[in-house]
Amino acid sequence: MSAFDPARWRPAPLLPEGGGTAALLFVVATLCFLACLTAIGVVASDRAARGWIGQLGGEATVIVRPKRGETPDAAAARAAEALAGVAGVSEARALEPQKAYDLIRPWLGDVSDLEDLPVPRMVTVALDPKAPADAARLSQALKSQDVDASVDDHSLWIKDIRRAANLARALGAGVFLLIAGAAGAAVAFATQAGLAARRDVVEVLHLSGAEDSYVAGLFQRRFARMAALGGVAGAAIAAGIAATLRLAGGAQGLTPALPIAWSDLLVVIACPLIAALVAAVAARLTATALLRDME
Amino acid sequence: MSRKPNAAADFSVTDEVVRFDGVSMRYGDGPQVLRDLDFMLKPGSFHFITGPSGAGKTTLLRLISLAARPSQGRLEVFGQDVSRLTPKTRPALRRRIGVVFQELLLLDHLSVFDNAALPLRISGRRAPNYRNDVAELLSWVGLGGRMDSMPETLAGGEKQRLAIARAVVNRPEILLADEPTGNVDHEMALRLFRLFVELNRLGATVLIATHDQDLVARSNRPTLHLDQGRMTVRPAPGQGAGLA
């Protein structure tokens, strides 16, 4: 006598486990891993770019040319004084001659009579981060005090960094779309194979009164669940690698160009959800199209 | 005693569940399997379909079960032209029809209980509302001790009984069966026949294709006899055919 208890019965999955499920799971997990690494890279590089822009945008450099009969140090001091009172400037400080020599030494090498060179004097200007003064205002202030000087507010550098950051973001989005497309295509292929392999099951479901949407829903749920599982695996591995880089290199990761923060790891949380969504849509559309031609 | 159905007279009746109007059927470019059939089935009627192998019995059942469409003529099931059914409207009609196919079409990856419960599950009912009914039905057809078995472990007769349980579990309005007692012993055949009779008594229209002449003779039911795709009707002894 069977010990089967109807009260404890739970409906079994209507679709049989098909061959190739493990292979597809591996493919999806790998794609999710790559997507997560890309996302972490984009987030980290974006933060690095914002940091550089913040640093560069927070200061300006003024090159002072002394007037006839005026010493370079006196000209620099006069420029610093003129800039100190400008709205949007937190601090203006003439750079000591030695620091100026230190700045150009890497280009000229260890020259013994460096002091004889006509090295221009510089003033470093710390700008108010809330309402920084722009180059035009600084130039105007210098002009009003009859100081001959050039103002560099680093806008060229900032522009380049912004462009590079935008490019990194666009590349990241492109890679993400490519990976999502590849995952969708893999699931669509698996759905097609699953429908072809178990045509007998689909026929019985149809003859028992199942609508196409019901059958498509079975494939949709199966592949969404599988993709979510693959997403969790891929995200976990990517997060593990990123965490290792963070631990190995401290706050800057392995390089200052790509600092990894613990918060960056949070981006992988969305991966299983997105993977499931992509798989669900791909399976649904494929199954619906194939079922329409089946009957 | 036999007669050819008279279509012109029969179609004045409006409460038919199945209506053939000049229906012919061929598969692809193959030979004609059914030829110019005109008949209809009243609700609650009970008929056998007889005829030699290849006479078109299975095709007739496939047409009524909406598994195929006529290649010619008009077929109405529950008052709806089956040629005009769409993937959205067809399933609702199929859920009102129970079918025991000759090849049984059991799902080998599902247990006996899951197979039997399939139509109820597809109709959207929740498991707690039907699992006891399924268990009771399986016990009734003699599969009470095999509910968690897989179909491949069942004997031929047990598989046939499972297919019958699946066909009747949602109390269909039309019950079609293709050789439903072919693999069961005489006692079980009578028991299953009583199940069909009981469903018929509850209002189901029953159509059974069989070679079992003994069952046909003892049942006292009208018979649709097919031969080379053409139909003749043999009324039950002492009464009308029950079909128009």
Coordinates of C-alpha atoms in Angstrom, one line a residue:
Chain A
M1 CA 0.0 0.0 0.0
S2 CA 1.4 3.4 -1.0
A3 CA 2.1 5.9 1.8
F4 CA 1.0 8.7 -0.6
D5 CA -0.9 11.4 1.3
P6 CA -3.0 13.7 -1.0
A7 CA -3.1 16.4 1.7
R8 CA 0.7 16.7 1.4
W9 CA 0.8 16.6 -2.4
R10 CA 2.4 19.6 -4.1
P11 CA 2.1 20.0 -7.9
A12 CA 5.2 18.9 -9.7
P13 CA 6.8 21.1 -12.4
L14 CA 4.9 20.6 -15.6
L15 CA 8.0 20.9 -17.8
P16 CA 10.5 18.0 -17.4
E17 CA 14.1 18.9 -16.6
G18 CA 15.7 19.2 -20.0
G19 CA 19.3 18.4 -20.9
G20 CA 21.6 21.3 -21.2
T21 CA 20.2 23.2 -18.2
A22 CA 23.6 23.0 -16.4
A23 CA 25.4 24.3 -19.5
L24 CA 22.9 27.2 -19.8
L25 CA 23.3 28.0 -16.1
F26 CA 27.1 28.1 -16.6
V27 CA 26.7 30.5 -19.6
V28 CA 24.4 32.8 -17.8
A29 CA 26.5 32.8 -14.7
T30 CA 29.6 33.7 -16.8
L31 CA 27.8 36.5 -18.6
C32 CA 26.5 37.8 -15.2
F33 CA 30.0 37.6 -13.8
L34 CA 31.4 39.7 -16.8
A35 CA 28.5 42.2 -16.5
C36 CA 29.1 42.6 -12.7
L37 CA 32.8 43.2 -13.3
T38 CA 32.0 45.8 -15.9
A39 CA 29.5 47.5 -13.6
I40 CA 32.0 47.6 -10.7
G41 CA 34.7 49.0 -13.1
V42 CA 32.4 51.7 -14.4
V43 CA 31.3 52.7 -11.0
A44 CA 34.9 52.9 -9.7
S45 CA 36.2 54.8 -12.7
D46 CA 33.2 57.2 -12.5
R47 CA 34.1 57.9 -8.8
A48 CA 37.7 58.4 -9.7
A49 CA 36.8 60.8 -12.4
R50 CA 34.6 62.8 -10.1
G51 CA 37.4 62.9 -7.5
W52 CA 39.9 64.3 -10.1
I53 CA 37.4 66.8 -11.4
G54 CA 36.7 67.9 -7.8
Q55 CA 40.4 68.3 -7.1
L56 CA 41.2 70.1 -10.4
G57 CA 38.1 72.3 -10.2
G58 CA 38.9 73.3 -6.6
E59 CA 42.0 75.2 -7.5
A60 CA 43.6 77.4 -10.2
T61 CA 47.2 78.2 -11.1
V62 CA 48.4 81.7 -12.0
I63 CA 51.7 82.3 -13.8
V64 CA 53.0 85.8 -12.9
R65 CA 55.3 87.7 -15.2
P66 CA 57.2 90.5 -13.3
K67 CA 57.0 94.1 -14.5
R68 CA 60.2 95.9 -15.4
G69 CA 62.2 96.6 -12.3
E70 CA 60.1 94.2 -10.2
T71 CA 61.5 91.0 -8.7
P72 CA 59.6 87.8 -9.5
D73 CA 58.9 87.2 -5.8
A74 CA 57.4 90.7 -5.4
A75 CA 55.2 90.2 -8.5
A76 CA 54.0 86.9 -7.1
A77 CA 53.3 88.3 -3.7
R78 CA 51.3 91.2 -5.3
A79 CA 49.3 88.7 -7.4
A80 CA 48.5 86.6 -4.4
E81 CA 47.3 89.7 -2.5
A82 CA 45.2 90.7 -5.4
L83 CA 43.5 87.3 -5.7
A84 CA 43.0 86.8 -2.0
G85 CA 40.1 89.3 -1.8
V86 CA 38.2 87.9 -4.8
A87 CA 34.8 86.4 -4.2
G88 CA 35.0 82.6 -4.7
V89 CA 38.7 82.4 -3.6
S90 CA 39.4 80.7 -0.3
E91 CA 43.1 81.1 -0.4
A92 CA 45.8 82.5 -2.7
R93 CA 49.4 81.6 -2.0
A94 CA 52.6 82.4 -3.9
L95 CA 54.5 79.3 -4.6
E96 CA 58.0 79.2 -3.1
P97 CA 60.8 79.3 -5.8
Q98 CA 62.1 76.0 -4.6
K99 CA 58.7 74.3 -5.2
A100 CA 58.6 75.8 -8.7
Y101 CA 62.1 74.4 -9.4
D102 CA 60.9 71.0 -8.0
L103 CA 58.0 71.1 -10.5
I104 CA 60.2 71.5 -13.5
R105 CA 63.1 69.4 -12.4
P106 CA 61.6 66.1 -13.7
W107 CA 61.6 67.6 -17.2
L108 CA 65.1 69.1 -17.0
G109 CA 66.9 66.6 -14.9
D110 CA 69.3 67.3 -12.1
V111 CA 70.7 70.6 -13.4
S112 CA 73.1 72.2 -11.0
D113 CA 72.5 75.9 -12.0
L114 CA 68.7 75.6 -12.2
E115 CA 68.4 78.8 -10.1
D116 CA 69.8 80.7 -13.1
L117 CA 66.9 79.8 -15.3
P118 CA 64.1 82.4 -15.6
V119 CA 61.5 80.2 -14.0
P120 CA 58.2 82.0 -13.8
R121 CA 56.6 82.5 -10.4
M122 CA 53.3 80.8 -9.7
V123 CA 50.4 81.5 -7.4
T124 CA 48.2 78.6 -6.4
V125 CA 44.6 79.6 -5.8
A126 CA 42.3 77.5 -3.7
L127 CA 38.7 78.1 -4.8
D128 CA 35.5 78.2 -2.7
P129 CA 34.0 74.7 -3.5
K130 CA 30.5 76.1 -3.2
A131 CA 30.9 79.1 -5.5
P132 CA 34.3 78.9 -7.2
A133 CA 35.6 82.0 -9.0
D134 CA 36.1 81.5 -12.7
A135 CA 39.2 82.3 -14.7
A136 CA 37.7 85.5 -16.1
R137 CA 37.0 86.9 -12.6
L138 CA 40.6 86.0 -11.5
S139 CA 42.1 87.6 -14.6
Q140 CA 40.0 90.7 -14.1
A141 CA 41.2 91.0 -10.5
L142 CA 44.8 90.7 -11.5
K143 CA 44.4 93.2 -14.4
S144 CA 42.8 95.7 -12.0
Q145 CA 46.0 95.5 -9.9
D146 CA 48.2 95.8 -13.0
V147 CA 49.6 92.4 -12.6
D148 CA 50.8 90.7 -15.8
A149 CA 49.7 87.1 -15.3
S150 CA 48.0 84.1 -17.0
V151 CA 45.3 82.1 -15.2
D152 CA 44.9 78.4 -15.7
D153 CA 41.7 77.1 -14.1
H154 CA 42.4 73.5 -15.3
S155 CA 39.3 73.6 -17.5
L156 CA 41.1 71.8 -20.3
W157 CA 42.0 68.9 -18.0
I158 CA 38.6 68.8 -16.5
K159 CA 37.0 68.6 -20.0
D160 CA 39.3 65.7 -20.9
I161 CA 38.5 63.8 -17.7
R162 CA 34.8 64.4 -18.2
R163 CA 35.1 63.1 -21.8
A164 CA 37.0 60.0 -20.6
A165 CA 34.5 59.4 -17.8
N166 CA 31.6 59.7 -20.3
L167 CA 33.4 57.3 -22.6
A168 CA 33.9 54.8 -19.8
R169 CA 30.2 55.0 -19.0
A170 CA 29.1 54.6 -22.6
L171 CA 31.5 51.6 -23.0
G172 CA 30.1 50.1 -19.8
A173 CA 26.5 50.5 -21.1
G174 CA 27.5 49.0 -24.4
V175 CA 29.1 46.0 -22.8
F176 CA 26.1 45.6 -20.6
L177 CA 23.7 45.7 -23.6
L178 CA 25.9 43.2 -25.4
I179 CA 25.9 40.8 -22.4
A180 CA 22.2 41.2 -21.9
G181 CA 21.6 40.5 -25.6
A182 CA 23.9 37.4 -25.5
A183 CA 22.1 36.1 -22.4
G184 CA 18.7 36.7 -24.1
A185 CA 19.8 34.9 -27.2
A186 CA 21.1 31.9 -25.1
V187 CA 17.8 31.7 -23.3
A188 CA 15.8 32.1 -26.6
F189 CA 17.8 29.2 -28.1
A190 CA 17.2 27.1 -25.0
T191 CA 13.5 27.8 -25.1
Q192 CA 13.4 26.8 -28.7
A193 CA 15.2 23.6 -28.0
G194 CA 13.0 22.9 -25.0
L195 CA 9.8 23.4 -27.0
A196 CA 11.1 21.2 -29.8
A197 CA 12.3 18.5 -27.4
R198 CA 9.1 18.3 -25.4
R199 CA 6.6 18.9 -28.1
D200 CA 4.6 15.9 -26.7
V201 CA 4.3 17.6 -23.3
V202 CA 3.1 20.9 -25.0
E203 CA 0.6 18.9 -27.0
V204 CA -0.9 17.3 -23.9
L205 CA -1.1 20.6 -22.2
H206 CA -2.8 22.1 -25.2
L207 CA -5.3 19.3 -25.4
S208 CA -6.0 19.6 -21.7
G209 CA -7.0 23.2 -22.3
A210 CA -3.9 25.1 -21.6
E211 CA -3.6 28.5 -23.4
D212 CA -0.4 29.5 -25.2
S213 CA 0.2 32.1 -22.5
Y214 CA 0.0 29.3 -19.9
V215 CA 2.6 27.2 -21.7
A216 CA 4.8 30.2 -22.4
G217 CA 4.5 31.1 -18.7
L218 CA 6.0 27.7 -17.8
F219 CA 9.1 28.4 -19.9
Q220 CA 9.2 31.9 -18.7
R221 CA 9.3 30.9 -15.1
R222 CA 11.8 28.1 -15.6
F223 CA 14.3 30.2 -17.4
A224 CA 13.8 33.3 -15.2
R225 CA 14.5 31.1 -12.1
M226 CA 17.5 29.6 -13.8
A227 CA 18.9 33.0 -14.8
A228 CA 18.3 34.4 -11.3
L229 CA 20.4 31.5 -10.0
G230 CA 23.1 32.1 -12.6
G231 CA 22.9 35.8 -11.7
V232 CA 23.5 35.1 -8.0
A233 CA 26.5 32.9 -8.8
G234 CA 28.0 35.3 -11.3
A235 CA 27.5 38.3 -9.0
A236 CA 28.9 36.5 -6.0
I237 CA 32.1 35.6 -7.9
A238 CA 32.5 39.2 -9.3
A239 CA 31.9 40.7 -5.8
G240 CA 34.4 38.3 -4.4
I241 CA 37.1 39.4 -6.8
A242 CA 36.3 43.0 -6.3
A243 CA 36.4 42.5 -2.5
T244 CA 39.8 40.8 -2.9
L245 CA 41.1 43.8 -4.9
R246 CA 39.8 46.2 -2.2
L247 CA 41.4 44.2 0.6
A248 CA 44.7 43.8 -1.3
G249 CA 45.0 47.5 -2.2
G250 CA 43.2 49.4 0.5
A251 CA 40.9 52.3 -0.3
Q252 CA 42.4 52.7 -3.8
G253 CA 42.1 49.1 -4.8
L254 CA 45.2 48.0 -6.8
T255 CA 45.6 51.4 -8.5
P256 CA 44.6 55.0 -7.8
A257 CA 43.2 55.1 -11.3
L258 CA 40.5 52.6 -10.3
P259 CA 39.7 53.0 -6.6
I260 CA 37.3 50.4 -5.3
A261 CA 34.9 51.2 -2.5
W262 CA 32.9 48.7 -0.5
S263 CA 29.8 50.4 -1.7
D264 CA 30.7 49.6 -5.3
L265 CA 30.0 46.0 -4.5
L266 CA 26.3 46.9 -4.1
V267 CA 25.9 47.2 -7.8
V268 CA 26.0 43.4 -8.2
I269 CA 22.7 43.1 -6.2
A270 CA 20.7 44.1 -9.3
C271 CA 22.3 41.4 -11.4
P272 CA 20.1 38.4 -10.6
L273 CA 17.0 40.6 -11.0
I274 CA 18.1 41.9 -14.4
A275 CA 19.2 38.4 -15.5
A276 CA 15.8 37.0 -14.5
L277 CA 14.0 39.8 -16.3
V278 CA 16.0 39.4 -19.5
A279 CA 15.6 35.6 -19.4
A280 CA 11.8 35.9 -18.7
V281 CA 11.3 38.3 -21.6
A282 CA 13.4 36.2 -24.0
A283 CA 11.7 32.9 -23.0
R284 CA 8.2 34.4 -23.2
L285 CA 8.6 36.1 -26.6
T286 CA 10.3 33.0 -28.1
A287 CA 7.7 30.5 -26.7
T288 CA 4.8 32.7 -27.7
A289 CA 6.1 33.0 -31.3
L290 CA 6.8 29.3 -31.6
L291 CA 3.5 28.2 -30.0
R292 CA 1.6 30.4 -32.4
D293 CA 3.0 28.3 -35.2
M294 CA 2.6 25.0 -33.4
E295 CA -1.1 24.5 -33.6
Chain B
M1 CA -31.2 -1.7 -38.7
S2 CA -29.4 1.3 -39.9
R3 CA -30.1 4.6 -41.4
K4 CA -28.2 7.5 -43.0
P5 CA -28.6 10.7 -40.9
N6 CA -30.7 13.3 -42.5
A7 CA -29.0 16.6 -42.1
A8 CA -31.7 18.8 -43.5
A9 CA -34.2 17.6 -40.9
D10 CA -31.7 17.4 -37.9
F11 CA -30.4 21.0 -38.0
S12 CA -33.7 22.4 -36.9
V13 CA -32.8 21.3 -33.4
T14 CA -30.7 24.0 -31.7
D15 CA -29.4 22.4 -28.5
E16 CA -26.8 20.2 -30.1
V17 CA -23.3 20.1 -28.6
V18 CA -21.7 18.7 -31.7
R19 CA -22.8 19.3 -35.2
F20 CA -21.2 18.0 -38.4
D21 CA -22.4 19.6 -41.6
G22 CA -20.8 18.1 -44.7
V23 CA -17.6 17.5 -42.9
S24 CA -14.8 15.7 -44.8
M25 CA -11.3 15.2 -43.6
R26 CA -7.9 14.3 -45.1
Y27 CA -4.4 14.7 -43.7
G28 CA -2.4 16.8 -46.1
D29 CA -2.5 15.2 -49.6
G30 CA -3.4 11.8 -48.2
P31 CA -6.6 9.9 -48.8
Q32 CA -9.9 11.1 -47.5
V33 CA -10.4 9.7 -44.0
L34 CA -13.9 11.1 -43.4
R35 CA -16.4 11.8 -46.2
D36 CA -19.3 14.3 -46.1
L37 CA -20.5 13.6 -42.5
D38 CA -23.8 15.1 -41.4
F39 CA -24.9 14.5 -37.9
M40 CA -25.2 16.1 -34.5
L41 CA -25.1 15.0 -30.9
K42 CA -27.6 16.2 -28.4
P43 CA -26.4 17.1 -24.9
G44 CA -26.4 14.2 -22.6
S45 CA -26.5 11.6 -25.4
F46 CA -24.3 8.4 -25.3
H47 CA -23.0 6.8 -28.4
F48 CA -20.5 4.2 -29.5
I49 CA -18.4 4.6 -32.6
T50 CA -17.6 1.4 -34.3
G51 CA -16.0 0.3 -37.5
P52 CA -12.9 -1.5 -38.8
S53 CA -9.4 -0.2 -38.3
G54 CA -8.8 2.8 -40.5
A55 CA -12.4 3.7 -40.8
G56 CA -11.9 7.1 -39.4
K57 CA -13.0 6.6 -35.7
T58 CA -9.9 8.3 -34.2
T59 CA -10.0 11.1 -36.7
L60 CA -13.7 11.8 -35.8
L61 CA -12.7 12.0 -32.2
R62 CA -9.7 14.3 -33.0
L63 CA -12.1 16.6 -34.8
I64 CA -14.5 16.8 -31.9
S65 CA -11.7 17.2 -29.4
L66 CA -10.4 20.2 -31.4
A67 CA -7.1 18.4 -32.0
A68 CA -7.7 18.8 -35.8
R69 CA -9.8 20.9 -38.2
P70 CA -12.0 19.5 -40.9
S71 CA -10.6 20.0 -44.4
Q72 CA -14.0 20.5 -45.7
G73 CA -17.5 21.3 -44.3
R74 CA -18.5 22.9 -41.1
L75 CA -18.1 21.5 -37.6
E76 CA -19.6 23.1 -34.6
V77 CA -18.7 22.2 -31.0
F78 CA -20.8 23.9 -28.3
G79 CA -22.3 26.0 -31.1
Q80 CA -19.0 27.4 -32.2
D81 CA -17.5 26.9 -35.7
V82 CA -14.2 25.1 -35.0
S83 CA -12.6 26.6 -38.1
R84 CA -13.0 30.1 -36.6
L85 CA -11.5 29.2 -33.2
T86 CA -8.4 31.1 -32.3
P87 CA -5.5 30.2 -30.0
K88 CA -7.3 32.3 -27.4
T89 CA -10.8 30.9 -27.7
R90 CA -9.9 27.2 -28.4
P91 CA -8.5 26.4 -24.9
A92 CA -11.8 27.3 -23.1
L93 CA -13.7 24.8 -25.2
R94 CA -11.1 22.1 -24.8
R95 CA -11.5 22.4 -21.0
R96 CA -15.1 21.4 -21.5
I97 CA -14.1 18.2 -23.3
G98 CA -12.4 15.2 -21.8
V99 CA -10.5 12.9 -24.1
V100 CA -9.0 9.4 -23.6
F101 CA -6.7 9.1 -26.6
Q102 CA -5.8 5.7 -28.0
E103 CA -2.1 6.5 -27.4
L104 CA -3.0 7.7 -23.9
L105 CA -0.6 10.7 -24.0
L106 CA 0.4 10.4 -20.3
L107 CA 3.2 12.7 -19.2
D108 CA 6.1 10.4 -18.2
H109 CA 7.8 12.9 -15.9
L110 CA 4.7 13.4 -13.7
S111 CA 3.4 11.0 -11.1
V112 CA 0.0 9.3 -11.5
F113 CA -1.5 11.9 -9.2
D114 CA 0.0 14.8 -11.1
N115 CA -1.2 13.3 -14.4
A116 CA -4.7 12.9 -13.2
A117 CA -4.8 16.4 -11.7
L118 CA -3.5 18.0 -14.8
P119 CA -6.8 19.4 -16.3
L120 CA -7.8 20.8 -12.9
R121 CA -4.4 22.5 -12.5
I122 CA -4.6 24.0 -16.0
S123 CA -8.1 25.3 -15.4
G124 CA -6.6 27.4 -12.6
R125 CA -8.0 25.6 -9.6
R126 CA -6.0 25.6 -6.4
A127 CA -4.6 22.2 -5.2
P128 CA -6.4 22.2 -1.8
N129 CA -9.7 22.4 -3.6
Y130 CA -9.3 19.3 -5.7
R131 CA -6.7 17.0 -4.4
N132 CA -9.1 14.9 -2.4
D133 CA -11.4 14.6 -5.5
V134 CA -8.4 13.4 -7.5
A135 CA -7.4 10.9 -4.9
E136 CA -11.0 9.6 -4.7
L137 CA -11.2 9.2 -8.5
L138 CA -7.9 7.4 -8.6
S139 CA -9.0 5.0 -6.0
W140 CA -12.2 4.4 -7.9
V141 CA -10.4 3.4 -11.0
G142 CA -8.2 1.1 -9.0
L143 CA -5.0 3.3 -8.8
G144 CA -5.4 4.2 -5.1
G145 CA -2.1 2.4 -4.3
R146 CA -0.2 3.9 -7.3
M147 CA -0.8 7.6 -6.8
D148 CA 2.9 8.5 -6.4
S149 CA 4.1 6.0 -9.1
M150 CA 5.5 7.1 -12.4
P151 CA 3.5 6.1 -15.5
E152 CA 6.4 4.0 -16.9
T153 CA 6.0 1.7 -13.9
L154 CA 2.3 1.0 -14.7
A155 CA 0.9 -1.9 -16.6
G156 CA -1.0 -1.2 -19.8
G157 CA -4.4 -1.4 -18.2
E158 CA -3.3 0.9 -15.3
K159 CA -2.1 3.4 -17.8
Q160 CA -5.4 3.2 -19.6
R161 CA -7.3 3.8 -16.3
L162 CA -5.1 6.7 -15.5
A163 CA -5.8 8.3 -18.9
I164 CA -9.5 7.8 -18.2
A165 CA -9.2 9.4 -14.8
R166 CA -7.5 12.4 -16.3
A167 CA -10.2 12.7 -19.0
V168 CA -13.1 12.7 -16.5
V169 CA -11.5 14.5 -13.5
N170 CA -12.9 17.9 -14.4
R171 CA -16.4 16.6 -15.2
P172 CA -16.3 17.4 -18.9
E173 CA -19.5 18.2 -20.8
I174 CA -18.3 16.0 -23.6
L175 CA -16.3 12.8 -23.0
L176 CA -14.5 11.2 -25.9
A177 CA -12.7 7.9 -25.5
D178 CA -10.8 6.0 -28.1
E179 CA -10.7 2.3 -27.3
P180 CA -10.8 3.0 -23.5
T181 CA -11.1 -0.6 -22.4
G182 CA -8.7 -2.2 -24.9
N183 CA -6.1 -3.1 -22.3
V184 CA -8.2 -3.9 -19.2
D185 CA -9.9 -7.1 -18.2
H186 CA -13.6 -7.6 -18.6
E187 CA -14.5 -6.8 -15.0
M188 CA -12.5 -3.5 -15.1
A189 CA -14.0 -2.7 -18.5
L190 CA -17.5 -2.9 -17.0
R191 CA -16.4 -0.8 -14.1
L192 CA -15.0 1.9 -16.4
F193 CA -18.1 1.7 -18.5
R194 CA -20.2 2.4 -15.4
L195 CA -18.0 5.4 -14.8
F196 CA -18.9 6.7 -18.3
V197 CA -22.6 5.9 -17.7
E198 CA -22.5 7.8 -14.4
L199 CA -20.9 10.8 -16.1
N200 CA -23.5 10.6 -18.8
R201 CA -26.2 10.5 -16.1
L202 CA -24.8 13.7 -14.7
G203 CA -25.2 15.3 -18.1
A204 CA -22.0 14.6 -20.1
T205 CA -22.3 13.8 -23.8
V206 CA -20.3 10.6 -24.2
L207 CA -18.8 9.2 -27.4
I208 CA -16.8 6.0 -27.2
A209 CA -14.9 4.4 -30.1
T210 CA -14.5 0.7 -29.5
H211 CA -14.0 -2.6 -31.1
D212 CA -15.5 -4.3 -28.1
Q213 CA -18.7 -5.6 -29.7
D214 CA -19.7 -7.4 -26.5
L215 CA -19.7 -4.0 -24.6
V216 CA -21.7 -2.4 -27.4
A217 CA -24.2 -5.2 -27.4
R218 CA -24.7 -5.2 -23.6
S219 CA -24.8 -1.4 -23.2
N220 CA -28.0 -0.8 -25.2
R221 CA -26.7 2.4 -26.7
P222 CA -26.9 3.8 -30.2
T223 CA -23.9 3.3 -32.4
L224 CA -22.3 5.4 -35.1
H225 CA -20.7 3.0 -37.5
L226 CA -17.9 4.2 -39.7
D227 CA -16.7 2.4 -42.8
Q228 CA -14.3 3.9 -45.3
G229 CA -15.0 7.4 -43.9
R230 CA -18.8 7.1 -44.3
M231 CA -21.2 6.9 -41.4
T232 CA -24.3 5.0 -40.7
V233 CA -26.3 5.1 -37.5
R234 CA -27.5 2.0 -35.6
P235 CA -30.0 3.0 -33.0
A236 CA -30.1 1.2 -29.6
P237 CA -32.5 -1.6 -29.6
G238 CA -36.0 -0.3 -28.7
Q239 CA -35.2 3.4 -28.9
G240 CA -34.2 6.2 -31.3
A241 CA -30.6 6.9 -32.0
G242 CA -30.3 9.8 -29.6
L243 CA -28.7 11.8 -32.3
A244 CA -30.5 13.8 -34.8

